[in-house]
CSV table of C-alpha atoms in Angstrom, one decimal:
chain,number,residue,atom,x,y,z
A,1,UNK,CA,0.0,0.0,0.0
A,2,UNK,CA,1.0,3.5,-0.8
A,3,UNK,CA,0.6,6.6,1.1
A,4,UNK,CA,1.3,10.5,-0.1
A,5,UNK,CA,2.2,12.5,3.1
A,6,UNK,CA,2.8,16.2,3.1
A,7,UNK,CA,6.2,16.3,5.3
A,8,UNK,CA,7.9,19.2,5.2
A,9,UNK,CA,8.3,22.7,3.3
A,10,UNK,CA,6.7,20.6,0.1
A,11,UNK,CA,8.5,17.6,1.3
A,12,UNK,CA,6.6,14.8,0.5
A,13,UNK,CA,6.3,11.1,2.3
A,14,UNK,CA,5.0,7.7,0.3
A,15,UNK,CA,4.7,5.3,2.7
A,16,UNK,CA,4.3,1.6,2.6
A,17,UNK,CA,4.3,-1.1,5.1
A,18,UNK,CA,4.8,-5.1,4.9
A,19,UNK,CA,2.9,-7.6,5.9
A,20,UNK,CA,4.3,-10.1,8.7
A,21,UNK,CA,3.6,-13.5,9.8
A,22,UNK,CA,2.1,-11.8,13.0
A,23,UNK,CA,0.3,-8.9,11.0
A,24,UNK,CA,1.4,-5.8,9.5
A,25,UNK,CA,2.5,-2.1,10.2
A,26,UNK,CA,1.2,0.9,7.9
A,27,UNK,CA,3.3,4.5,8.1
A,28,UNK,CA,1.7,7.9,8.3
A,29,UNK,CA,3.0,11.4,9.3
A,30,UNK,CA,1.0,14.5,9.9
A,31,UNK,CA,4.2,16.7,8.3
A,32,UNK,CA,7.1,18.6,9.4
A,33,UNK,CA,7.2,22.7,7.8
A,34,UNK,CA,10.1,24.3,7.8
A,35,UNK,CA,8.2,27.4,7.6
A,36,UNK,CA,9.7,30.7,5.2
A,37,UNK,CA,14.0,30.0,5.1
A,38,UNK,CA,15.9,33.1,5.9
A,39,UNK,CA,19.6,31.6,5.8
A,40,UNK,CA,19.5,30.8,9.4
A,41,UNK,CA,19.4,27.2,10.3
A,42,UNK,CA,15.6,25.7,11.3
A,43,UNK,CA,14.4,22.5,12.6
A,44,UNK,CA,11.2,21.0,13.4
A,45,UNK,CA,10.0,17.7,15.2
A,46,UNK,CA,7.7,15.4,13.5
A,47,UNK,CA,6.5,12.2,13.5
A,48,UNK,CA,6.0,9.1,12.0
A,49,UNK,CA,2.9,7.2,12.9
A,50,UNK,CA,3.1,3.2,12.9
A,51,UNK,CA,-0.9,1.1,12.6
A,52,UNK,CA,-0.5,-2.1,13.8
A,53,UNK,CA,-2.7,-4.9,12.9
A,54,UNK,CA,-2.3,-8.3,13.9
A,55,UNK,CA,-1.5,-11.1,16.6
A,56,UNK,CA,1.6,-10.9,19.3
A,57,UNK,CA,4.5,-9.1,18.7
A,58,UNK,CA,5.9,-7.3,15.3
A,59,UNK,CA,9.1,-6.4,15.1
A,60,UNK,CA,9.5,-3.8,12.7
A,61,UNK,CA,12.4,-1.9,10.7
A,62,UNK,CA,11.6,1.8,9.6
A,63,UNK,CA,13.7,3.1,6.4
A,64,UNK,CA,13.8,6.4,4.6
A,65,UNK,CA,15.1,7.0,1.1
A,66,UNK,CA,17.4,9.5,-0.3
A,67,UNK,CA,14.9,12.0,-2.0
A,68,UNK,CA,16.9,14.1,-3.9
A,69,UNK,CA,19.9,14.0,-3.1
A,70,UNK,CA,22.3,11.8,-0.8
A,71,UNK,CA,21.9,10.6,2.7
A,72,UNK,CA,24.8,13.1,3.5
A,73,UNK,CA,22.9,15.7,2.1
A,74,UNK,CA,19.3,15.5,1.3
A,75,UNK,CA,17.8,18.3,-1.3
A,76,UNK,CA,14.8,20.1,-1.5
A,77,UNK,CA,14.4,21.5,-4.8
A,78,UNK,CA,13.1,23.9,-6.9
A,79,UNK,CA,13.9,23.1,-10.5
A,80,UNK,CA,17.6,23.4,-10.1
A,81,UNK,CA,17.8,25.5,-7.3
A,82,UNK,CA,18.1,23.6,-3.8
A,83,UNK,CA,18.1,23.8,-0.4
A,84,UNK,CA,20.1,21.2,1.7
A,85,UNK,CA,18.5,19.7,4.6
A,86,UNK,CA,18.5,16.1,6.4
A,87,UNK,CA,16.3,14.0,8.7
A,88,UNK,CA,17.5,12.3,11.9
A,89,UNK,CA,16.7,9.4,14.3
A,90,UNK,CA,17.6,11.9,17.6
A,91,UNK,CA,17.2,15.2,18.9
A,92,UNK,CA,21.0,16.0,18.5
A,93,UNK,CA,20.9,15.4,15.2
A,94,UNK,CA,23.5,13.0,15.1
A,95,UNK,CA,22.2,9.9,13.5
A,96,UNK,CA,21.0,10.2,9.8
A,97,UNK,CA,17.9,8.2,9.2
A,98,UNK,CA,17.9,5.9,6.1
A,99,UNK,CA,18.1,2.7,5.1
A,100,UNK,CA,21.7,1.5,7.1
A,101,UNK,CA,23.7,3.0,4.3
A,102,UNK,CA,25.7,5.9,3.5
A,103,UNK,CA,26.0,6.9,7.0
A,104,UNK,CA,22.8,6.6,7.8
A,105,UNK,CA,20.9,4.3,10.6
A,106,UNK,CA,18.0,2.3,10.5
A,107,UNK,CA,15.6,2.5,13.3
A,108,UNK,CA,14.5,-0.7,15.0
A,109,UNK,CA,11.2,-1.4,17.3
A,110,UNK,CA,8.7,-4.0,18.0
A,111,UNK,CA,5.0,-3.3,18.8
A,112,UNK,CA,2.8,-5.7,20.8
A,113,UNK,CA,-0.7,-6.2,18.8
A,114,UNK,CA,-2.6,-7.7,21.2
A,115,UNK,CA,-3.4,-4.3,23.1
A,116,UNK,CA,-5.5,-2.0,23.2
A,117,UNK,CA,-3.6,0.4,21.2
A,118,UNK,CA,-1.4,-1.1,19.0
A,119,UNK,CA,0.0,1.9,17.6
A,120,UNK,CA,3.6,3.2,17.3
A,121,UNK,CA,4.5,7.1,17.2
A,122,UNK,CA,8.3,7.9,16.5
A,123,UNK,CA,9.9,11.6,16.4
A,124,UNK,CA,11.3,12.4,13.2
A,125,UNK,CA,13.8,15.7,13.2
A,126,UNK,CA,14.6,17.7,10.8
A,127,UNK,CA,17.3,20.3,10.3
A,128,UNK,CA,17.5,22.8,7.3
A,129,UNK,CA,21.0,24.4,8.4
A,130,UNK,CA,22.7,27.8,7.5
A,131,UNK,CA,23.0,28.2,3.9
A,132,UNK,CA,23.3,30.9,1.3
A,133,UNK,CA,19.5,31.4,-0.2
A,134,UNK,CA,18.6,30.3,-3.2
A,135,UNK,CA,15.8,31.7,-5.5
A,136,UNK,CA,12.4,32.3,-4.3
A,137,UNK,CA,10.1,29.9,-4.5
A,138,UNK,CA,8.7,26.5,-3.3
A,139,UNK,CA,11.1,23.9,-2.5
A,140,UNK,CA,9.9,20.1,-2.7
A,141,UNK,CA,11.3,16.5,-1.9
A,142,UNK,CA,9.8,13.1,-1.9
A,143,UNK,CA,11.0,10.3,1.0
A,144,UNK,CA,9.6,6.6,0.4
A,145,UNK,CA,9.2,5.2,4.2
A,146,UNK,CA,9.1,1.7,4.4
A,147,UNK,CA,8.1,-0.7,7.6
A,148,UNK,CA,9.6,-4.3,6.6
């Protein structure tokens, strides 16, 4: 199943999840805006929103493509002009989240279905730092998350 999610400045989030022997996990996210970019660095919190469905336990590994760009240094765009940014497993936006390569980490979780609220919310930060602005305009990425 895919999902379109708005995540961030026009950032947009496909999602897809996998079925398990024990049931399944289905990604959403409300969005992360970086609001108007003045040169200064900005970051925002967001999340990403795991439905569980199922019997016993899931364990689950949550992965996030490139976009535009590398894991190093994710784009949004405009045409040709961009603006760097990246996305992060912690507040101190030290661990790159991706798919376990390029630098970047996987995160890792398990869910128990069989209560009453088998749902999983994870933070997702985001930094836009300090950079020289490019044109004016709307700037736009898409991120495939993926729950295997």
């Amino acid at each position: 199943m895919i999902r379109r999610l708005i995540f961030a400045a026009l950032l947009m989030f496909f999602g897809t999840g996998v079925a398990h022997a024990n049931g399944s996990c289905t990604p959403t996210s409300a969005g992360i805006s970086f609001g108007t970019f003045a040169g200064s660095q900005v970051t925002n919190i967001g999340s990403i929103v795991l439905t569980c469905s199922g019997n016993g336990t899931i364990n689950y590994t949550v992965t996030l493509t490139t976009g535009n760009g590398t894991y190093a240094t994710r784009l949004l765009k405009n045409g040709t002009p961009s603006l760097q940014y990246n996305l992060y497993k912690d507040a101190v936006f030290g661990q790159i989240w991706g798919d376990g390569t390029g630098g970047s980490t996987t995160l890792i979780g398990s869910v128990n279905v069989n209560t009453s609220s088998p749902i999983v919310t994870i933070p997702l930060y985001a930094k836009l730092p300090v950079q020289a602005l490019p044109a004016q305009g709307g700037y736009s990425d898409t991120i495939t998350v993926s729950v295997n």
